[in-house]
Tab-separated table of C-alpha atoms in Angstrom:
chain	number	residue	atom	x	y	z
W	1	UNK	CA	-135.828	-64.059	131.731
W	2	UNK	CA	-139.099	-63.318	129.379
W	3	UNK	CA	-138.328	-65.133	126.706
W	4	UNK	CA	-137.915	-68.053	129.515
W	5	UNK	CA	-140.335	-67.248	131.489
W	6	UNK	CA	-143.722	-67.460	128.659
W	7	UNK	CA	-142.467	-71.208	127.394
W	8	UNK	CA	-143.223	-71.951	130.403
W	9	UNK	CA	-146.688	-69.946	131.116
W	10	UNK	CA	-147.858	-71.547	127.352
W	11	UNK	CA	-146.648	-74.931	128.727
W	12	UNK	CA	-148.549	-74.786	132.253
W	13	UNK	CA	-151.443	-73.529	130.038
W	14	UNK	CA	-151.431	-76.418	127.717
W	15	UNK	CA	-151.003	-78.782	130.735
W	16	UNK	CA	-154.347	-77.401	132.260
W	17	UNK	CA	-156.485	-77.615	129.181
W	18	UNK	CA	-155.457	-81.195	128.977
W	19	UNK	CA	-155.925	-81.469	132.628
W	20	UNK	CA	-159.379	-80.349	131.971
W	21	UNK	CA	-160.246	-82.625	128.748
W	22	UNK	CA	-159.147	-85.962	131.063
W	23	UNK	CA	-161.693	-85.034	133.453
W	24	UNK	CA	-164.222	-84.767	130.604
W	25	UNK	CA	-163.486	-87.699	128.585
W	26	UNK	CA	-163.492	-89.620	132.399
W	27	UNK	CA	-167.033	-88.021	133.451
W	28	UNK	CA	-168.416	-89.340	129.714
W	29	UNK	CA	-167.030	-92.877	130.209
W	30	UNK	CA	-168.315	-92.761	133.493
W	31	UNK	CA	-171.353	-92.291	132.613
W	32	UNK	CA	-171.789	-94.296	129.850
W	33	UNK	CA	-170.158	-97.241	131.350
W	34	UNK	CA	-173.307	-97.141	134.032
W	35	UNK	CA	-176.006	-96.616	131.979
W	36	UNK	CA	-174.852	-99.902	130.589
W	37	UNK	CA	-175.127	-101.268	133.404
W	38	UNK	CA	-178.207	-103.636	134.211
W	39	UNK	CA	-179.587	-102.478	137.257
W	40	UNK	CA	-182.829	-100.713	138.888
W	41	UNK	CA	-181.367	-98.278	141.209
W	42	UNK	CA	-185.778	-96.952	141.263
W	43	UNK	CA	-186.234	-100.281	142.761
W	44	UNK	CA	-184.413	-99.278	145.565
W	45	UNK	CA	-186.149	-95.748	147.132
W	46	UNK	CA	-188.558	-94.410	147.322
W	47	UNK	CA	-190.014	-97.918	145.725
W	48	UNK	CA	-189.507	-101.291	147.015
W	49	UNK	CA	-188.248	-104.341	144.858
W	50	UNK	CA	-192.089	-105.825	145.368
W	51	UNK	CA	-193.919	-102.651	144.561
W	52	UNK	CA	-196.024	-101.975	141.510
W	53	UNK	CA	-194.581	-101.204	138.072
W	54	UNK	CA	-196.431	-97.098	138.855
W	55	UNK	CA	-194.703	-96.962	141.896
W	56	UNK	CA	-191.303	-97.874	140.607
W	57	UNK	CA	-192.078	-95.607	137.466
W	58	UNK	CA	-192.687	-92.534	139.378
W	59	UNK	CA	-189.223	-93.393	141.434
W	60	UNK	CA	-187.536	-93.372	138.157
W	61	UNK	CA	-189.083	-90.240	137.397
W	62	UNK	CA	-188.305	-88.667	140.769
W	63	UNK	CA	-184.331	-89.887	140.758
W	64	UNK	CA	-184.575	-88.570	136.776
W	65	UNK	CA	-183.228	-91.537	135.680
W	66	UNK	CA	-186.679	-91.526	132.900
W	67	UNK	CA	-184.179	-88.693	130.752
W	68	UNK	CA	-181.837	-89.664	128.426
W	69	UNK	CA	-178.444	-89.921	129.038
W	70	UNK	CA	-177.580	-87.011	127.451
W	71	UNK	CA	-179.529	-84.987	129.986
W	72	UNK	CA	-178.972	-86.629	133.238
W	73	UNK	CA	-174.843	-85.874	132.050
W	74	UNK	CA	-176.045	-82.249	131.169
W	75	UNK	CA	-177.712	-82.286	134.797
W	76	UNK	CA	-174.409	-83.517	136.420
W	77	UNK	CA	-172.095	-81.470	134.844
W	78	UNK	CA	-174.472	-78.170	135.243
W	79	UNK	CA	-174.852	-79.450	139.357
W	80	UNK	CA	-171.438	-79.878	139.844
W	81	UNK	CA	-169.819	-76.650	137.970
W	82	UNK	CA	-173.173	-74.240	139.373
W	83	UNK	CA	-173.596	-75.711	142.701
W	84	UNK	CA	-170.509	-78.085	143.746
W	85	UNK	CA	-172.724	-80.552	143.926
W	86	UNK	CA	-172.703	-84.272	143.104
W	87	UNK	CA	-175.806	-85.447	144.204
W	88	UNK	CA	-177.754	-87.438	146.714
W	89	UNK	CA	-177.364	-90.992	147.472
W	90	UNK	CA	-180.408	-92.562	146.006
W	91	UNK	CA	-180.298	-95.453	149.484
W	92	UNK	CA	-179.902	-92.734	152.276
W	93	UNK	CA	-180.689	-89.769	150.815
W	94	UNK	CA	-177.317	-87.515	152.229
W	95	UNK	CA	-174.998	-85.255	150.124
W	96	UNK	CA	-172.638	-87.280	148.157
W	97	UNK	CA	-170.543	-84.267	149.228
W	98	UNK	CA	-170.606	-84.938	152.757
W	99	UNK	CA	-170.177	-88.482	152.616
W	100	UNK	CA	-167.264	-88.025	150.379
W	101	UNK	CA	-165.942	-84.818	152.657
W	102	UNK	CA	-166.146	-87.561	155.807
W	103	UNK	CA	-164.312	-90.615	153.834
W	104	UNK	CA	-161.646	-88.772	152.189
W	105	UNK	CA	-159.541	-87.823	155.314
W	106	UNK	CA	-159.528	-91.237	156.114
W	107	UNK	CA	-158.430	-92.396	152.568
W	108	UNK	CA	-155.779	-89.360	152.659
W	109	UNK	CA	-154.357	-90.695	155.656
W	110	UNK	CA	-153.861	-94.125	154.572
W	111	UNK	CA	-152.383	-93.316	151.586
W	112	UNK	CA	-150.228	-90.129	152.628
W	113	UNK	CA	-148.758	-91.981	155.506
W	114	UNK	CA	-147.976	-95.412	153.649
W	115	UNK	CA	-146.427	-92.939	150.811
W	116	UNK	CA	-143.970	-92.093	153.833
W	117	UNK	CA	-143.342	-94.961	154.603
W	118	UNK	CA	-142.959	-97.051	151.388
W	119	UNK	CA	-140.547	-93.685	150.987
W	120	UNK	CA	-138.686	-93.735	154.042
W	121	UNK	CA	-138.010	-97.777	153.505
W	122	UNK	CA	-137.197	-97.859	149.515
W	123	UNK	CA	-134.916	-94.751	148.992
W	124	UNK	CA	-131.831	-95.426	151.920
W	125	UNK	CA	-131.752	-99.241	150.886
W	126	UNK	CA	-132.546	-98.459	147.507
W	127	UNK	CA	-129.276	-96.387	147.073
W	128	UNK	CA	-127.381	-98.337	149.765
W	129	UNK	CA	-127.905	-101.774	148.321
W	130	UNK	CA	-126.762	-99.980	144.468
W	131	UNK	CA	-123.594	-98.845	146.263
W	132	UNK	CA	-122.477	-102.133	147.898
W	133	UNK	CA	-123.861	-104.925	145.420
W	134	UNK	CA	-124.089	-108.051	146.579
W	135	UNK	CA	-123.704	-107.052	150.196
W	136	UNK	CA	-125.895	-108.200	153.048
W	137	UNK	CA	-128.529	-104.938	152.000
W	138	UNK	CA	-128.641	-105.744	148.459
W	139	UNK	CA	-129.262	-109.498	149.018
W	140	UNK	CA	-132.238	-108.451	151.946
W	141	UNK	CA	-133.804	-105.889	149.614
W	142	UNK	CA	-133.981	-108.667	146.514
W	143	UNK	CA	-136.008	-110.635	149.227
W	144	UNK	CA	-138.121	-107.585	150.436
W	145	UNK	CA	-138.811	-107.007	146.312
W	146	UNK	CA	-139.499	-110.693	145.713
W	147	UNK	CA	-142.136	-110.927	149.040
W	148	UNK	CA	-143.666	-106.828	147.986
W	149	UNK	CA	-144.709	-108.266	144.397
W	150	UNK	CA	-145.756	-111.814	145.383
W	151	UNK	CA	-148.046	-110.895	148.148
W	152	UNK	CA	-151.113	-109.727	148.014
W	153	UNK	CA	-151.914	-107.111	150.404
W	154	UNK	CA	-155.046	-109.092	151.550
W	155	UNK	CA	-152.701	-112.030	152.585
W	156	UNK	CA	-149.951	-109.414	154.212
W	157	UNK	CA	-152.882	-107.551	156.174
W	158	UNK	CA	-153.971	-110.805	157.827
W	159	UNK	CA	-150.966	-112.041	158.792
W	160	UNK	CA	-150.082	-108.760	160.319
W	161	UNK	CA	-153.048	-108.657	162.232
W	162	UNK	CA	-153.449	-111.854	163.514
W	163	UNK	CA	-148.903	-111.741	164.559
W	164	UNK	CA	-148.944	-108.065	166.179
W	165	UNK	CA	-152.986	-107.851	166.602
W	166	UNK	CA	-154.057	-110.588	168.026
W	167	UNK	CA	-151.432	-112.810	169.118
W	168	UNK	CA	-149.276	-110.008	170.271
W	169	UNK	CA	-151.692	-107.431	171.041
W	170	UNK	CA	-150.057	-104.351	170.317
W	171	UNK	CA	-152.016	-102.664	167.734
W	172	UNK	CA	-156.025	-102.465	166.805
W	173	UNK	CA	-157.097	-105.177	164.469
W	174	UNK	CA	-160.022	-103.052	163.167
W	175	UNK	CA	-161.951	-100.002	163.929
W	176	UNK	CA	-160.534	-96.343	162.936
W	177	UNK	CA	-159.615	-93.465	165.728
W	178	UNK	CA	-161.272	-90.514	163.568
W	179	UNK	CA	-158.548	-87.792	164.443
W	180	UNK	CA	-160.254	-85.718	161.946
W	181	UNK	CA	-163.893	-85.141	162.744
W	182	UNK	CA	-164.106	-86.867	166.102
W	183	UNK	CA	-167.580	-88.902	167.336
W	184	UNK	CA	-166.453	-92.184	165.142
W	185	UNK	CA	-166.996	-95.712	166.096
W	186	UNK	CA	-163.619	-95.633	168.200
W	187	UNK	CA	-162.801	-92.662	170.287
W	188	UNK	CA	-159.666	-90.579	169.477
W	189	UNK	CA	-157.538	-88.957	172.222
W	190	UNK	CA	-154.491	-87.847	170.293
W	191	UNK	CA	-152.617	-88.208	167.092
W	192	UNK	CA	-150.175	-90.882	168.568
W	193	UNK	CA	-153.712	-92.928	169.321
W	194	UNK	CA	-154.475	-91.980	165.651
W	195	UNK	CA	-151.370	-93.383	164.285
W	196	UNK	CA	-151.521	-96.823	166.230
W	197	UNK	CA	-154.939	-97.435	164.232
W	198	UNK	CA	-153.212	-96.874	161.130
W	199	UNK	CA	-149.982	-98.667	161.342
W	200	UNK	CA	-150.841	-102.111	160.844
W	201	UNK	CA	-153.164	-100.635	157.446
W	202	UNK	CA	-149.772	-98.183	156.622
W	203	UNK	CA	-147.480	-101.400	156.344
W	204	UNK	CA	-150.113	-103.235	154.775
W	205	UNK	CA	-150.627	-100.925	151.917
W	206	UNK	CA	-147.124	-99.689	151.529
W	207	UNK	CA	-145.387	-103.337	151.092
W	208	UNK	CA	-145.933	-103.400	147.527
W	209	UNK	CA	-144.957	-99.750	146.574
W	210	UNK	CA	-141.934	-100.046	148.664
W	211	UNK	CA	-140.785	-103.432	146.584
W	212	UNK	CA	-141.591	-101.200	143.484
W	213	UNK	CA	-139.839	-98.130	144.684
W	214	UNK	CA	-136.797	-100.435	145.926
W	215	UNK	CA	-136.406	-101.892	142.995
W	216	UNK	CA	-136.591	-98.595	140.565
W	217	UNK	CA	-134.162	-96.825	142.714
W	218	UNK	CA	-131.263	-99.675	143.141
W	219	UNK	CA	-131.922	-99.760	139.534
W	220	UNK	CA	-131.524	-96.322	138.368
W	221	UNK	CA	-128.800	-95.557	140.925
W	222	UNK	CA	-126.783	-98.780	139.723
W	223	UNK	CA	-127.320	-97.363	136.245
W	224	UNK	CA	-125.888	-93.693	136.893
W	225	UNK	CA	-122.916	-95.048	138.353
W	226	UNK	CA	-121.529	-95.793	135.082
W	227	UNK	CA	-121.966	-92.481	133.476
W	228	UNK	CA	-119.289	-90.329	132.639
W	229	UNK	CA	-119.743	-87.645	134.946
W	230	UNK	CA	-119.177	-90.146	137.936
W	231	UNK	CA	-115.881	-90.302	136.471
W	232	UNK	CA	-115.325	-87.073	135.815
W	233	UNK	CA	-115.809	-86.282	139.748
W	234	UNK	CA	-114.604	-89.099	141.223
W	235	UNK	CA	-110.698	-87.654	138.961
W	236	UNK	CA	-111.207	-84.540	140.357
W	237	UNK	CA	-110.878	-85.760	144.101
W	238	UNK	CA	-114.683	-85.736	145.029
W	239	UNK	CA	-114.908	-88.680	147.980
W	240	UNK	CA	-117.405	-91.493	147.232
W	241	UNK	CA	-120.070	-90.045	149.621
W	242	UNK	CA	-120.026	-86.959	147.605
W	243	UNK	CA	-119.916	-88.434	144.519
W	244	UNK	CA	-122.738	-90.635	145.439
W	245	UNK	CA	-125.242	-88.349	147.657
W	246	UNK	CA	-124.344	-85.155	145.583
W	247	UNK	CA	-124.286	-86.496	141.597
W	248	UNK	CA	-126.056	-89.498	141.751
W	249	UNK	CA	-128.770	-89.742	143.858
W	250	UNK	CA	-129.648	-86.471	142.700
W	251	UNK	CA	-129.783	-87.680	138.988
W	252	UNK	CA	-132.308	-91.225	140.394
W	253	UNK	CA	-134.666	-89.086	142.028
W	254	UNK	CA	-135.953	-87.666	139.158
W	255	UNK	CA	-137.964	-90.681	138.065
W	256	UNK	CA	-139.035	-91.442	141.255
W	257	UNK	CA	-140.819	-87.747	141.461
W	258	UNK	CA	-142.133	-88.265	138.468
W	259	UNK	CA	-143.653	-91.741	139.026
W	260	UNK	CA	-144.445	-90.841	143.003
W	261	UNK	CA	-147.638	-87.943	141.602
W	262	UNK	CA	-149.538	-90.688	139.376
W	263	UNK	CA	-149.248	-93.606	142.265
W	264	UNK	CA	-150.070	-91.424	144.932
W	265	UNK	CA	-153.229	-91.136	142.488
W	266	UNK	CA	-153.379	-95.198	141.424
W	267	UNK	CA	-153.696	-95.641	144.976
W	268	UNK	CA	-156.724	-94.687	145.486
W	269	UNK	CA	-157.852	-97.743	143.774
W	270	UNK	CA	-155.438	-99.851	145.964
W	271	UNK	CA	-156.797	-98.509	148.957
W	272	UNK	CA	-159.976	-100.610	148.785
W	273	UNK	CA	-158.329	-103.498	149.529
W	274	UNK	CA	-156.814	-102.186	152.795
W	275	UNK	CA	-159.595	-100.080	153.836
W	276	UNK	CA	-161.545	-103.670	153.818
W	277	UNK	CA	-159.521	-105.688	155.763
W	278	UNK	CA	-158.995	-103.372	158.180
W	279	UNK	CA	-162.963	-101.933	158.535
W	280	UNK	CA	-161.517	-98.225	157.506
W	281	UNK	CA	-164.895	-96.325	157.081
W	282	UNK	CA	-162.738	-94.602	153.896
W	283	UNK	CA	-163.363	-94.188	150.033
W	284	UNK	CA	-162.860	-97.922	149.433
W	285	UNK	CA	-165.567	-99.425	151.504
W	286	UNK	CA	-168.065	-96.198	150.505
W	287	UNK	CA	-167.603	-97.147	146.878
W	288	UNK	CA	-167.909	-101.342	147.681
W	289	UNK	CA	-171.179	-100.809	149.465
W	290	UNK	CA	-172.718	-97.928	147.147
W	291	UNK	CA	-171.485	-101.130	144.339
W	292	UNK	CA	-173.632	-103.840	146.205
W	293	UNK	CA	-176.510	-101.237	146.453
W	294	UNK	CA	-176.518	-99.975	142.638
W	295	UNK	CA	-176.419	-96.311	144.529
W	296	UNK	CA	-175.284	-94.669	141.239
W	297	UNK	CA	-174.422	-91.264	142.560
W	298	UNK	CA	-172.167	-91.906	145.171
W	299	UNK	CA	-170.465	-94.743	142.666
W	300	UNK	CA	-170.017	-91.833	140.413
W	301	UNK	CA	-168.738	-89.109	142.716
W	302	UNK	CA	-166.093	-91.235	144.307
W	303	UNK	CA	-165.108	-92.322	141.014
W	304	UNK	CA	-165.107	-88.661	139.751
W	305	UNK	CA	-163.411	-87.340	143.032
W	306	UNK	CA	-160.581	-89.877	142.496
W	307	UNK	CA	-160.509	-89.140	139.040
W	308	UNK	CA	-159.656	-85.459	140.098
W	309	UNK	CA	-157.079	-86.037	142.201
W	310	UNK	CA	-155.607	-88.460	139.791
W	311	UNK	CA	-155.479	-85.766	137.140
W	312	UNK	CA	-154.114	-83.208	139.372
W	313	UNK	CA	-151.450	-84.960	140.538
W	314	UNK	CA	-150.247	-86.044	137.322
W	315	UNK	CA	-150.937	-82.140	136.885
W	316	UNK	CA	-148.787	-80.817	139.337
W	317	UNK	CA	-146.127	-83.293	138.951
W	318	UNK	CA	-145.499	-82.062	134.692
W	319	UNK	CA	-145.644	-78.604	135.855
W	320	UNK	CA	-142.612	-79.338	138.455
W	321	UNK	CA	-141.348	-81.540	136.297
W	322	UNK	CA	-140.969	-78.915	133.392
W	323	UNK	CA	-139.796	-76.106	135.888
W	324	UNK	CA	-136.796	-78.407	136.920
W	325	UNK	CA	-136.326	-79.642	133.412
W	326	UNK	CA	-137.222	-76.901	131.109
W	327	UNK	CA	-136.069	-79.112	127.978
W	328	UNK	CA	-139.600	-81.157	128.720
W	329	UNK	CA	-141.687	-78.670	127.963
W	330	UNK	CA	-141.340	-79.180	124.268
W	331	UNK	CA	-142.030	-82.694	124.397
């Protein structure tokens, strides 16, 4: 059990010092990638776009955007290890960490409960359409595939909210029922009031994941079906169901693990679209305004917040993955 056991200690190690050099070579290019940028963010506050050059000079100096680059990363990396903290908005002034800590449930929810979903619709058709091909389920999940990957989720929020919104009336069509921290635009009586906000933006965003899920899963099943070890247990007497449930969906769900961690951390750049159609005050629209502002620090702690959860995903999902498959760990 030792000799097992420290592989797999060196291999979680190795995984976290990676873990930890993504998130540095991420905060570099983040930082590099604005300073490129051609903007005034000192034109903003304390100065105004039609104040004098001194003014807007001693704004730069007070936002310490005068020091060079070098330093202002040295600041950010010293704030955020020292203090946890990433910062004021140069436009309002609050805690990046706040507005982040407020906008993050939101964005969790959206993309946690379309993951169900997109989960929930992919994985029984998926395996049920592999299992009787051609059949009435494998010809409807080719068309649910074709219309996930054609449509854009801007086109597929609209029409959903002007068929079961606004013509029908059964759902919001904007506006968010903050289950979380209460007080928001909406008011929030329960979770079920919660969840009727969010299901329109939960189909919405989990159309196209649910074509690409569908399609990986009728794939790979329809592939292990003509392995040899279907074979072997379908001589020895095993029924189809066992065969089926037991062997093979057990050997397609190991892609689909692995591939489920990094898009539940892609999404977060998917969510913008979804979070803007239906006015979810959530990552998305934080990091589209703090764009049309040039408000640098929030730009850069969403991005860096998303790049965290990205990495720790993909973090968590090789350490599982190399538990359950300790011949990985060598790779």
């Amino acid at each position: 059990m030792e000799a097992g056991r420290i592989p797999f200690l060196v291999f979680v190690a190795r995984r976290l010092l990676w873990a930890v050099f993504l998130l540095f070579v991420a905060s570099v290019l983040v930082f590099v990638v604005f300073w490129l940028v051609p903007a005034n963010p000192a034109a903003i506050r304390p100065a105004s776009p039609f104040s004098s050059p001194k003014a807007q000079a001693d704004a730069r100096h007070f936002l310490q955007l005068d020091l060079p680059i070098w330093h202002q990363y040295v600041n950010f990396v010293w704030r955020t290890v020292r203090y946890g903290s990433l910062g004021r908005s140069y436009v309002s002034r609050r805690s990046v960490d706040s507005m982040i800590g407020a906008d993050a449930p939101v964005t969790g929810s959206l993309i946690l409960g379309s993951a169900v979903i997109w989960l929930l619709v992919a994985i029984p058709l998926g395996i049920y359409a592999a299992v009787r091909p051609r059949s009435l389920a494998d010809r409807t999940s080719t068309i649910l595939i074709l219309l996930g990957l054609s449509a854009h989720p801007v086109w597929i929020g609209l029409t959903l909210s002007y068929i079961f919104g606004y013509r029908l009336g059964w759902v919001p069509i904007q506006g968010y029922c903050n289950f979380f921290h209460g007080g928001g635009a909406v008011p929030c009586f329960g979770a079920s009031e919660w969840a009727v906000h969010l299901l329109l933006p939960w189909i919405t965003f989990s159309a196209l994941f649910a074509a690409l899920y569908l399609r990986l899963i009728r794939a790979t099943v329809l592939e292990n079906m003509t392995h040899d070890y279907v074979r072997t247990a379908r001589a020895k007497g095993a029924t189809e169901w066992r065969v089926v449930m037991v062997h093979v969906v057990r050997n397609s769900l190991i892609p689909v693990i692995t591939i489920f961690g990094m898009d539940l951390g892609l999404a977060f750049g998917a969510s913008i679209f979804t979070e803007n159609i239906f006015a979810l005050p959530g990552l998305g629209n934080e990091i589209l305004r703090a764009y049309r502002l040039d408000d640098y620090p929030v730009l850069i702690g969403v991005i860096m917040f998303a790049a965290v959860c990205i990495v720790l995903l993909n973090l968590v999902v090789d350490i599982a993955y190399g538990w359950l498959e300790p011949h990985t760990r060598y790779s």
